[in-house]
Amino acid sequence: MQQQRKKIVTKVASALAGVAAIAGGILVAHSQAMPDRIKFPEGFEKGVLYQTVNRADIKQFRELYTSKSSVDAVRSGKDAPSGTVLTLVQYAAKTDDKGVPVRGADGNFVKGNVVGYAVMEKRAGWGATIPAAWRNGDWEYAAFMGDKTPNQKANANTKGCFDCHLPHAGQDFVISLAGLKGTALGAAQRPSGPGTVAVAEFLFGPEKVSVKAGQTITWTNIDSSPHQVTLQASSEFRSPVMLKGQSTSIQFNNEGTYGYICGLHPGMKGEIVVTK
Ligand code: HEC
Ligand SMILES: [Cu+2]
């Protein structure tokens, strides 16, 4: 065990040698301390199931849990209190013989095996040990395998977790905050017509849109999962996170081809072609 841990730490240290100047020993110390800091949240399922997600992009069904006291605090307008644990359970979605996820009567994907758990825990003071460049307040991250043992590989590089949640600083780094608050919007209408793109089932539709310079494209999110238009132009541009029913518009003034992805689900891709 001791030896195994030493090996992992060495590997992290060398893989991240390039950023050592900024992060220094802190990063290694953090990775090393990581698996001990967050324990598997036994009994999480006795808390509140505050959101489910059909992850069509990776064929998973997800359940998000936290304690009643944390839900109550957030719903009364406070930040998630110290001691809050958010548990995300990842199930493989059952698929038909064509590999398409099967849906139950409620419209959700049907659960297969648990493939892993992702956990966020917040404790006063924890943020101080995380390099300021990617700190998420006092949140810490950990991943567990389907059998609840630590996911060593993911835990050796939790920087990836911090990086992806960092743009959500405005909502306490909790991407599913609307679900936690109970403010997620209801039914959303699929938009149609020129210059509109629907974001549904983890796809941009149509995936490719052509417009004349000066025109505006409007994206509307139909999914209960949040999405975000992220243009990969000369400098990255991220739209606000769109909850169900929300829209975002971008005016394209310059000719060219603009590839974009979802900032939350990088596997989602689209393209805008702007002509004269
Ligand atoms: C590619 C971006 C990305 C990375 C990397 C990432 N997450 Fe997330 N995370 C999300 C999104 C998007 C959600 C919202 C739920 C969903 O769509 O599955 C989320 C939700 C969560 C939640 C539920 C609370 C919340 O913020 O909504 C937890 C807990 C969580 N992630 C933990 C982790 C852990 C632990 C890691 C690293 C092992 C990690 N995440 C890495 C994008 C990411
Ligand atoms: Cu998305």
Coordinates of N, CA, C and O in Angstrom, one line a residue, residues 87-245:
T87 N -22.8 14.0 -3.9 CA -22.4 12.6 -4.5 C -23.1 12.4 -5.8 O -24.3 12.5 -5.9
L88 N -22.3 12.2 -6.8 CA -22.8 12.0 -8.2 C -22.6 10.5 -8.5 O -21.4 10.0 -8.5
V89 N -23.7 9.8 -8.7 CA -23.6 8.3 -9.0 C -23.7 8.1 -10.5 O -24.6 8.6 -11.1
Q90 N -22.7 7.5 -11.0 CA -22.7 7.2 -12.5 C -23.1 5.8 -12.8 O -22.4 4.9 -12.4
Y91 N -24.2 5.6 -13.5 CA -24.6 4.3 -13.9 C -24.4 4.2 -15.4 O -24.7 5.2 -16.2
A92 N -24.0 3.0 -15.9 CA -24.0 2.8 -17.3 C -25.5 2.8 -17.7 O -26.3 2.2 -17.0
A93 N -25.9 3.4 -18.8 CA -27.2 3.3 -19.3 C -27.4 2.0 -20.0 O -26.5 1.5 -20.7
K94 N -28.6 1.3 -19.8 CA -28.8 0.1 -20.5 C -29.1 0.5 -22.0 O -29.7 1.5 -22.2
T95 N -28.6 -0.3 -22.9 CA -28.7 0.0 -24.3 C -29.4 -1.1 -25.1 O -29.4 -2.3 -24.6
D96 N -30.0 -0.7 -26.2 CA -30.7 -1.8 -27.0 C -29.6 -2.4 -27.9 O -28.4 -2.1 -27.8
D97 N -30.0 -3.3 -28.9 CA -29.0 -4.0 -29.6 C -28.3 -3.1 -30.6 O -27.3 -3.5 -31.2
K98 N -28.8 -1.9 -30.8 CA -28.1 -0.9 -31.7 C -27.2 0.0 -30.8 O -26.6 1.0 -31.4
G99 N -27.1 -0.2 -29.5 CA -26.3 0.6 -28.7 C -26.9 1.9 -28.2 O -26.3 2.8 -27.7
V100 N -28.3 2.0 -28.5 CA -29.0 3.2 -28.1 C -29.5 3.1 -26.7 O -30.1 2.0 -26.4
P101 N -29.3 4.1 -25.8 CA -29.9 3.9 -24.4 C -31.4 3.7 -24.4 O -32.1 4.3 -25.2
V102 N -31.8 2.8 -23.6 CA -33.2 2.4 -23.4 C -33.8 3.4 -22.4 O -33.2 3.7 -21.4
R103 N -35.1 3.8 -22.6 CA -35.7 4.7 -21.7 C -36.8 4.0 -20.9 O -37.6 3.2 -21.5
G104 N -37.0 4.4 -19.7 CA -38.1 3.9 -18.9 C -39.3 4.7 -19.1 O -39.3 5.6 -19.9
A105 N -40.4 4.4 -18.4 CA -41.7 5.0 -18.5 C -41.6 6.5 -18.2 O -42.3 7.4 -18.7
D106 N -40.6 6.9 -17.3 CA -40.5 8.3 -16.9 C -39.6 9.1 -17.9 O -39.4 10.3 -17.7
G107 N -39.2 8.4 -19.0 CA -38.4 9.1 -20.0 C -36.9 9.1 -19.7 O -36.1 9.5 -20.6
N108 N -36.5 8.6 -18.5 CA -35.1 8.6 -18.2 C -34.4 7.3 -18.7 O -35.1 6.3 -18.9
F109 N -33.1 7.4 -18.8 CA -32.4 6.2 -19.2 C -32.6 5.1 -18.1 O -32.7 5.5 -16.9
V110 N -32.5 3.9 -18.5 CA -32.7 2.8 -17.5 C -31.3 2.4 -17.0 O -30.3 2.3 -17.8
K111 N -31.2 2.4 -15.7 CA -29.9 2.2 -15.0 C -29.3 0.8 -15.2 O -30.0 -0.2 -15.1
G112 N -28.0 0.7 -15.6 CA -27.3 -0.5 -15.5 C -26.4 -0.5 -14.3 O -26.8 0.0 -13.3
N113 N -25.2 -1.0 -14.4 CA -24.3 -1.1 -13.3 C -23.8 0.3 -12.9 O -23.7 1.2 -13.7
V114 N -23.4 0.4 -11.6 CA -22.7 1.7 -11.2 C -21.3 1.6 -11.7 O -20.6 0.6 -11.4
V115 N -20.9 2.6 -12.5 CA -19.5 2.6 -13.0 C -18.6 3.4 -12.2 O -17.3 3.3 -12.3
G116 N -19.1 4.3 -11.3 CA -18.3 5.1 -10.5 C -19.1 6.2 -9.7 O -20.3 6.3 -9.9
Y117 N -18.3 6.8 -8.8 CA -18.9 7.9 -8.0 C -18.0 9.1 -8.1 O -16.8 8.9 -8.0
A118 N -18.6 10.3 -8.2 CA -17.8 11.5 -8.1 C -18.3 12.3 -6.9 O -19.5 12.4 -6.8
V119 N -17.4 12.8 -6.1 CA -17.8 13.4 -4.9 C -17.1 14.8 -4.7 O -15.9 14.9 -5.1
M120 N -17.9 15.7 -4.3 CA -17.4 17.1 -3.9 C -17.7 17.2 -2.4 O -18.8 17.0 -2.0
E121 N -16.7 17.7 -1.7 CA -16.9 17.9 -0.3 C -16.3 19.3 0.1 O -15.2 19.6 -0.4
K122 N -17.1 20.1 0.9 CA -16.6 21.4 1.3 C -16.4 21.4 2.8 O -17.2 21.1 3.5
R123 N -15.2 21.9 3.1 CA -14.8 22.0 4.5 C -14.1 23.3 4.7 O -13.1 23.6 3.9
A124 N -14.5 24.1 5.7 CA -13.8 25.4 5.9 C -12.3 25.2 6.0 O -11.8 24.3 6.7
G125 N -11.5 25.9 5.2 CA -10.0 25.8 5.3 C -9.4 24.9 4.3 O -8.2 25.0 4.0
W126 N -10.2 24.0 3.7 CA -9.6 23.1 2.7 C -9.0 23.8 1.5 O -8.0 23.3 1.0
G127 N -9.6 24.9 1.1 CA -9.1 25.5 -0.1 C -7.7 26.0 0.0 O -7.0 26.1 -1.0
A128 N -7.3 26.3 1.3 CA -6.0 26.9 1.5 C -4.8 26.1 1.0 O -3.7 26.5 0.7
T129 N -5.1 24.7 0.9 CA -4.0 23.8 0.5 C -4.0 23.6 -1.0 O -3.1 22.9 -1.5
I130 N -4.9 24.2 -1.7 CA -5.0 24.0 -3.2 C -4.4 25.3 -3.9 O -4.7 26.4 -3.5
P131 N -3.6 25.1 -4.9 CA -3.0 26.2 -5.6 C -4.1 27.2 -6.0 O -5.1 26.8 -6.5
A132 N -3.8 28.5 -5.8 CA -4.8 29.5 -6.0 C -5.3 29.6 -7.4 O -6.5 29.9 -7.7
A133 N -4.5 29.2 -8.4 CA -4.8 29.2 -9.8 C -6.0 28.4 -10.1 O -6.8 28.6 -11.1
W134 N -6.2 27.3 -9.4 CA -7.3 26.4 -9.7 C -8.2 26.0 -8.5 O -9.1 25.2 -8.6
R135 N -8.0 26.7 -7.4 CA -8.8 26.5 -6.2 C -10.3 26.7 -6.5 O -10.7 27.6 -7.3
N136 N -11.2 25.9 -5.9 CA -12.6 26.1 -6.0 C -13.2 26.4 -4.6 O -13.8 25.6 -4.0
G137 N -12.9 27.6 -4.1 CA -13.3 27.9 -2.8 C -12.8 26.9 -1.8 O -11.6 26.5 -1.9
D138 N -13.6 26.3 -1.0 CA -13.2 25.3 0.0 C -13.6 23.9 -0.4 O -13.6 22.9 0.4
W139 N -13.9 23.7 -1.7 CA -14.3 22.4 -2.2 C -13.1 21.5 -2.5 O -12.1 22.0 -2.9
E140 N -13.3 20.2 -2.3 CA -12.3 19.2 -2.6 C -13.0 18.2 -3.5 O -14.2 18.0 -3.4
Y141 N -12.3 17.4 -4.3 CA -12.9 16.4 -5.2 C -12.3 15.1 -5.0 O -11.1 14.9 -4.6
A142 N -13.1 14.0 -5.2 CA -12.6 12.7 -5.2 C -13.5 11.8 -6.0 O -14.7 12.0 -6.2
A143 N -12.9 10.8 -6.6 CA -13.6 9.8 -7.4 C -13.5 8.4 -6.8 O -12.4 8.1 -6.2
F144 N -14.5 7.6 -6.9 CA -14.5 6.2 -6.4 C -14.9 5.3 -7.5 O -15.7 5.7 -8.4
M145 N -14.5 4.1 -7.5 CA -14.9 3.1 -8.4 C -16.3 2.6 -8.1 O -16.8 2.9 -7.1
G146 N -16.8 1.8 -9.0 CA -18.2 1.2 -8.8 C -18.2 0.4 -7.5 O -19.3 0.3 -6.9
D147 N -17.1 -0.1 -7.0 CA -17.1 -0.9 -5.8 C -16.8 0.0 -4.6 O -16.5 -0.6 -3.5
K148 N -16.8 1.3 -4.7 CA -16.7 2.3 -3.7 C -15.2 2.4 -3.2 O -14.9 3.2 -2.2
T149 N -14.3 1.7 -3.8 CA -12.9 2.0 -3.4 C -12.4 3.2 -4.2 O -12.9 3.6 -5.2
P150 N -11.3 3.9 -3.7 CA -10.9 5.1 -4.4 C -10.4 4.8 -5.8 O -9.9 3.8 -6.1
N151 N -10.8 5.8 -6.7 CA -10.3 5.7 -8.1 C -8.9 6.3 -8.1 O -8.8 7.6 -8.3
Q152 N -7.9 5.5 -8.0 CA -6.5 6.0 -7.8 C -6.1 6.9 -9.0 O -5.5 7.9 -8.8
K153 N -6.5 6.5 -10.2 CA -6.0 7.2 -11.4 C -6.6 8.6 -11.4 O -5.9 9.6 -11.6
A154 N -8.0 8.7 -11.2 CA -8.6 10.0 -11.2 C -8.1 10.9 -10.0 O -7.9 12.1 -10.1
N155 N -7.9 10.2 -8.9 CA -7.5 11.0 -7.7 C -6.1 11.5 -7.7 O -5.7 12.4 -7.0
A156 N -5.3 10.9 -8.6 CA -3.9 11.4 -8.8 C -3.9 12.7 -9.6 O -2.9 13.4 -9.7
N157 N -5.0 13.0 -10.2 CA -5.1 14.3 -11.0 C -6.4 15.0 -10.8 O -7.2 15.1 -11.8
T158 N -6.7 15.4 -9.6 CA -8.0 16.1 -9.4 C -8.0 17.5 -9.9 O -9.0 18.1 -10.0
K159 N -6.8 17.9 -10.4 CA -6.7 19.2 -11.0 C -7.8 19.3 -12.2 O -8.4 20.3 -12.4
G160 N -8.0 18.2 -12.9 CA -8.9 18.1 -14.0 C -10.4 18.4 -13.5 O -11.1 19.1 -14.2
C161 N -10.7 18.0 -12.3 CA -12.0 18.3 -11.7 C -12.1 19.7 -11.4 O -13.1 20.4 -11.7
F162 N -11.1 20.3 -10.7 CA -11.1 21.7 -10.4 C -11.2 22.6 -11.6 O -12.0 23.5 -11.6
D163 N -10.4 22.2 -12.7 CA -10.4 23.0 -13.9 C -11.8 23.1 -14.5 O -12.2 24.2 -15.0
C164 N -12.5 22.0 -14.6 CA -13.8 22.0 -15.3 C -14.9 22.7 -14.5 O -15.8 23.2 -15.0
H165 N -14.7 22.6 -13.1 CA -15.8 23.3 -12.3 C -15.4 24.8 -12.0 O -16.3 25.5 -11.7
L166 N -14.2 25.2 -12.3 CA -13.7 26.5 -12.0 C -14.5 27.6 -12.7 O -14.9 28.6 -12.1
P167 N -14.9 27.5 -14.0 CA -15.7 28.5 -14.6 C -17.1 28.8 -14.0 O -17.8 29.7 -14.3
H168 N -17.5 27.9 -13.0 CA -18.8 28.0 -12.4 C -18.6 28.7 -11.0 O -19.4 28.5 -10.1
A169 N -17.6 29.5 -10.8 CA -17.3 30.2 -9.6 C -18.5 31.0 -9.1 O -18.8 31.1 -7.9
G170 N -19.2 31.6 -10.1 CA -20.4 32.4 -9.8 C -21.5 31.7 -9.2 O -22.4 32.3 -8.6
Q171 N -21.5 30.3 -9.2 CA -22.5 29.5 -8.6 C -21.9 28.5 -7.6 O -22.3 27.4 -7.5
D172 N -20.9 29.0 -6.9 CA -20.2 28.2 -5.9 C -19.7 26.9 -6.4 O -19.6 25.9 -5.7
F173 N -19.3 26.9 -7.7 CA -18.6 25.8 -8.4 C -19.5 24.6 -8.6 O -19.1 23.5 -9.0
V174 N -20.8 24.7 -8.2 CA -21.7 23.6 -8.3 C -22.5 23.7 -9.6 O -23.4 24.6 -9.7
I175 N -22.2 22.8 -10.6 CA -22.8 23.0 -11.9 C -24.3 22.7 -11.8 O -25.1 23.3 -12.5
S176 N -24.7 21.8 -10.9 CA -26.2 21.5 -10.8 C -26.9 22.4 -9.8 O -27.9 22.0 -9.2
L177 N -26.3 23.6 -9.5 CA -26.9 24.4 -8.5 C -28.4 24.7 -8.6 O -29.1 24.7 -7.7
A178 N -28.8 24.9 -9.9 CA -30.3 25.1 -10.1 C -31.1 24.0 -9.6 O -32.2 24.2 -9.0
G179 N -30.6 22.7 -9.8 CA -31.4 21.6 -9.3 C -31.4 21.6 -7.8 O -32.4 21.2 -7.1
L180 N -30.2 21.9 -7.2 CA -30.1 21.9 -5.7 C -31.0 23.0 -5.1 O -31.6 22.8 -4.1
K181 N -31.1 24.1 -5.8 CA -32.0 25.2 -5.3 C -33.4 24.9 -5.6 O -34.3 25.6 -5.1
G182 N -33.7 24.0 -6.6 CA -35.1 23.8 -7.0 C -35.6 24.8 -7.9 O -36.8 25.0 -8.1
T183 N -34.7 25.5 -8.6 CA -35.1 26.6 -9.5 C -35.0 26.2 -11.0 O -35.1 27.0 -11.9
A184 N -34.7 24.9 -11.2 CA -34.5 24.4 -12.6 C -35.9 24.7 -13.3 O -36.9 24.5 -12.8
L185 N -35.8 25.2 -14.6 CA -37.0 25.6 -15.3 C -37.8 24.4 -15.8 O -37.2 23.3 -16.0
G186 N -39.0 24.6 -16.1 CA -39.9 23.5 -16.6 C -39.7 23.2 -18.1 O -38.7 23.4 -18.6
A187 N -40.8 22.8 -18.7 CA -40.8 22.4 -20.1 C -40.2 23.5 -21.0 O -40.4 24.7 -20.7
A188 N -39.4 23.1 -22.0 CA -38.8 24.1 -22.9 C -39.2 23.7 -24.3 O -39.3 22.6 -24.6
Q189 N -39.5 24.8 -25.1 CA -39.9 24.5 -26.5 C -38.7 24.5 -27.4 O -37.8 25.3 -27.3
R190 N -38.7 23.6 -28.3 CA -37.7 23.5 -29.3 C -37.8 24.6 -30.3 O -38.8 24.8 -30.9
P191 N -36.7 25.4 -30.4 CA -36.7 26.5 -31.3 C -36.7 26.1 -32.8 O -36.2 25.0 -33.1
S192 N -37.2 26.9 -33.7 CA -37.0 26.6 -35.1 C -36.9 27.9 -35.9 O -37.2 28.9 -35.4
G193 N -36.4 27.8 -37.1 CA -36.2 29.0 -38.0 C -34.8 29.3 -38.1 O -33.9 28.7 -37.5
P194 N -34.5 30.2 -39.1 CA -33.1 30.5 -39.4 C -32.4 31.1 -38.2 O -33.0 31.8 -37.4
G195 N -31.1 30.7 -38.0 CA -30.3 31.3 -37.0 C -30.6 30.8 -35.6 O -30.2 31.3 -34.6
T196 N -31.4 29.6 -35.5 CA -31.6 29.1 -34.2 C -31.0 27.7 -34.1 O -31.0 26.9 -35.1
V197 N -30.5 27.4 -33.0 CA -29.9 26.0 -32.7 C -30.5 25.5 -31.4 O -30.5 26.2 -30.4
A198 N -31.1 24.3 -31.5 CA -31.6 23.6 -30.3 C -30.5 22.8 -29.7 O -29.6 22.2 -30.4
V199 N -30.4 22.9 -28.3 CA -29.5 22.0 -27.6 C -30.3 21.0 -26.9 O -31.0 21.3 -26.0
A200 N -30.4 19.8 -27.5 CA -31.2 18.7 -27.0 C -30.6 17.4 -27.0 O -29.9 17.1 -28.0
E201 N -30.8 16.6 -26.0 CA -30.2 15.2 -26.0 C -28.7 15.3 -26.2 O -28.1 14.4 -26.8
F202 N -28.1 16.3 -25.6 CA -26.6 16.4 -25.7 C -26.1 16.6 -27.1 O -25.0 16.1 -27.4
L203 N -27.0 17.2 -28.0 CA -26.5 17.5 -29.4 C -26.9 18.9 -29.7 O -27.9 19.4 -29.2
F204 N -26.1 19.5 -30.6 CA -26.5 20.8 -31.1 C -27.2 20.5 -32.4 O -26.7 19.8 -33.3
G205 N -28.4 21.1 -32.6 CA -29.1 20.8 -33.9 C -29.7 22.0 -34.5 O -30.4 22.8 -33.8
P206 N -29.4 22.3 -35.8 CA -28.4 21.6 -36.6 C -27.0 21.8 -36.1 O -26.7 22.8 -35.5
E207 N -26.2 20.8 -36.4 CA -24.8 20.8 -35.9 C -24.0 21.9 -36.7 O -23.1 22.5 -36.1
K208 N -24.4 22.1 -38.0 CA -23.6 23.1 -38.8 C -24.6 24.1 -39.3 O -25.7 23.7 -39.9
V209 N -24.3 25.4 -39.1 CA -25.2 26.5 -39.5 C -24.4 27.5 -40.3 O -23.3 27.8 -39.9
S210 N -24.9 27.9 -41.4 CA -24.3 29.0 -42.2 C -25.1 30.3 -42.1 O -26.3 30.3 -42.2
V211 N -24.4 31.4 -41.9 CA -25.0 32.7 -41.8 C -24.2 33.7 -42.5 O -23.0 33.5 -42.8
K212 N -24.8 34.9 -42.8 CA -24.0 36.0 -43.4 C -23.4 36.8 -42.3 O -24.0 36.9 -41.2
A213 N -22.3 37.4 -42.6 CA -21.6 38.3 -41.6 C -22.6 39.3 -41.0 O -23.4 39.9 -41.8
G214 N -22.6 39.5 -39.7 CA -23.5 40.4 -39.1 C -24.7 39.8 -38.5 O -25.4 40.4 -37.7
Q215 N -25.0 38.5 -38.8 CA -26.2 37.9 -38.3 C -25.9 37.2 -36.9 O -24.8 37.1 -36.5
T216 N -27.0 36.9 -36.3 CA -27.0 36.4 -34.9 C -27.5 35.0 -34.9 O -28.4 34.6 -35.5
I217 N -26.8 34.2 -34.1 CA -27.3 32.8 -33.8 C -27.8 32.7 -32.4 O -27.2 33.3 -31.5
T218 N -28.9 32.1 -32.2 CA -29.5 31.9 -30.9 C -29.6 30.4 -30.5 O -30.2 29.6 -31.3
W219 N -29.0 30.0 -29.4 CA -29.1 28.6 -29.0 C -30.1 28.6 -27.8 O -30.1 29.5 -27.0
T220 N -30.9 27.5 -27.8 CA -31.9 27.3 -26.7 C -31.7 25.9 -26.2 O -31.6 25.0 -26.9
N221 N -31.5 25.9 -24.8 CA -31.4 24.6 -24.2 C -32.7 23.9 -23.9 O -33.5 24.5 -23.1
I222 N -32.9 22.7 -24.4 CA -34.1 21.9 -24.2 C -33.9 20.9 -23.1 O -34.9 20.3 -22.5
D223 N -32.6 20.5 -22.9 CA -32.3 19.5 -21.9 C -32.5 19.9 -20.5 O -32.3 21.1 -20.2
S224 N -32.7 18.9 -19.6 CA -32.7 19.3 -18.2 C -31.2 19.5 -17.6 O -31.0 20.0 -16.6
S225 N -30.3 19.0 -18.4 CA -28.9 19.2 -18.1 C -28.4 20.6 -18.6 O -28.9 21.0 -19.6
P226 N -27.6 21.4 -17.8 CA -27.1 22.7 -18.3 C -26.2 22.5 -19.5 O -25.5 21.4 -19.6
H227 N -26.1 23.4 -20.4 CA -25.1 23.4 -21.4 C -24.5 24.8 -21.6 O -25.1 25.8 -21.1
Q228 N -23.4 24.9 -22.3 CA -22.7 26.2 -22.5 C -22.0 26.2 -23.9 O -21.2 25.3 -24.2
V229 N -22.3 27.2 -24.7 CA -21.7 27.4 -26.0 C -20.3 27.9 -25.7 O -20.1 29.0 -25.1
T230 N -19.3 27.2 -26.2 CA -17.9 27.6 -26.0 C -17.2 27.7 -27.4 O -16.9 26.6 -27.9
L231 N -17.0 28.9 -27.9 CA -16.3 29.1 -29.2 C -14.8 28.9 -29.1 O -14.2 29.5 -28.1
Q232 N -14.3 28.2 -30.0 CA -12.9 28.0 -30.0 C -12.2 28.9 -31.0 O -11.5 28.4 -31.9
A233 N -12.5 30.2 -31.0 CA -11.9 31.1 -31.9 C -10.5 31.5 -31.4 O -10.0 30.8 -30.5
S234 N -9.9 32.6 -31.9 CA -8.6 32.9 -31.5 C -8.5 33.0 -30.0 O -7.5 32.6 -29.4
S235 N -9.5 33.6 -29.4 CA -9.5 33.5 -27.9 C -10.9 32.8 -27.6 O -11.9 33.0 -28.2
E236 N -10.8 31.9 -26.6 CA -12.0 31.2 -26.2 C -13.1 32.1 -25.7 O -12.8 33.0 -25.0
F237 N -14.3 31.8 -26.2 CA -15.5 32.6 -25.7 C -16.5 31.6 -25.1 O -16.9 30.7 -25.7
R238 N -16.9 31.8 -23.8 CA -17.9 31.0 -23.2 C -19.1 31.8 -22.9 O -19.1 32.8 -22.3
S239 N -20.3 31.2 -23.4 CA -21.6 31.9 -23.1 C -21.9 31.6 -21.7 O -21.3 30.8 -21.0
P240 N -22.9 32.3 -21.1 CA -23.4 32.0 -19.8 C -23.9 30.5 -19.8 O -24.3 30.0 -20.9
V241 N -23.9 29.8 -18.7 CA -24.4 28.5 -18.7 C -25.9 28.6 -18.9 O -26.6 29.4 -18.2
M242 N -26.4 27.8 -19.9 CA -27.9 27.8 -20.1 C -28.6 26.7 -19.4 O -28.2 25.5 -19.6
L243 N -29.5 27.0 -18.6 CA -30.4 26.0 -17.9 C -31.5 25.7 -18.9 O -31.7 26.4 -19.9
K244 N -32.3 24.7 -18.6 CA -33.4 24.3 -19.4 C -34.3 25.5 -19.7 O -34.7 26.2 -18.8
G245 N -34.6 25.7 -21.0 CA -35.4 26.8 -21.4 C -34.7 28.1 -21.6 O -35.3 29.0 -22.2

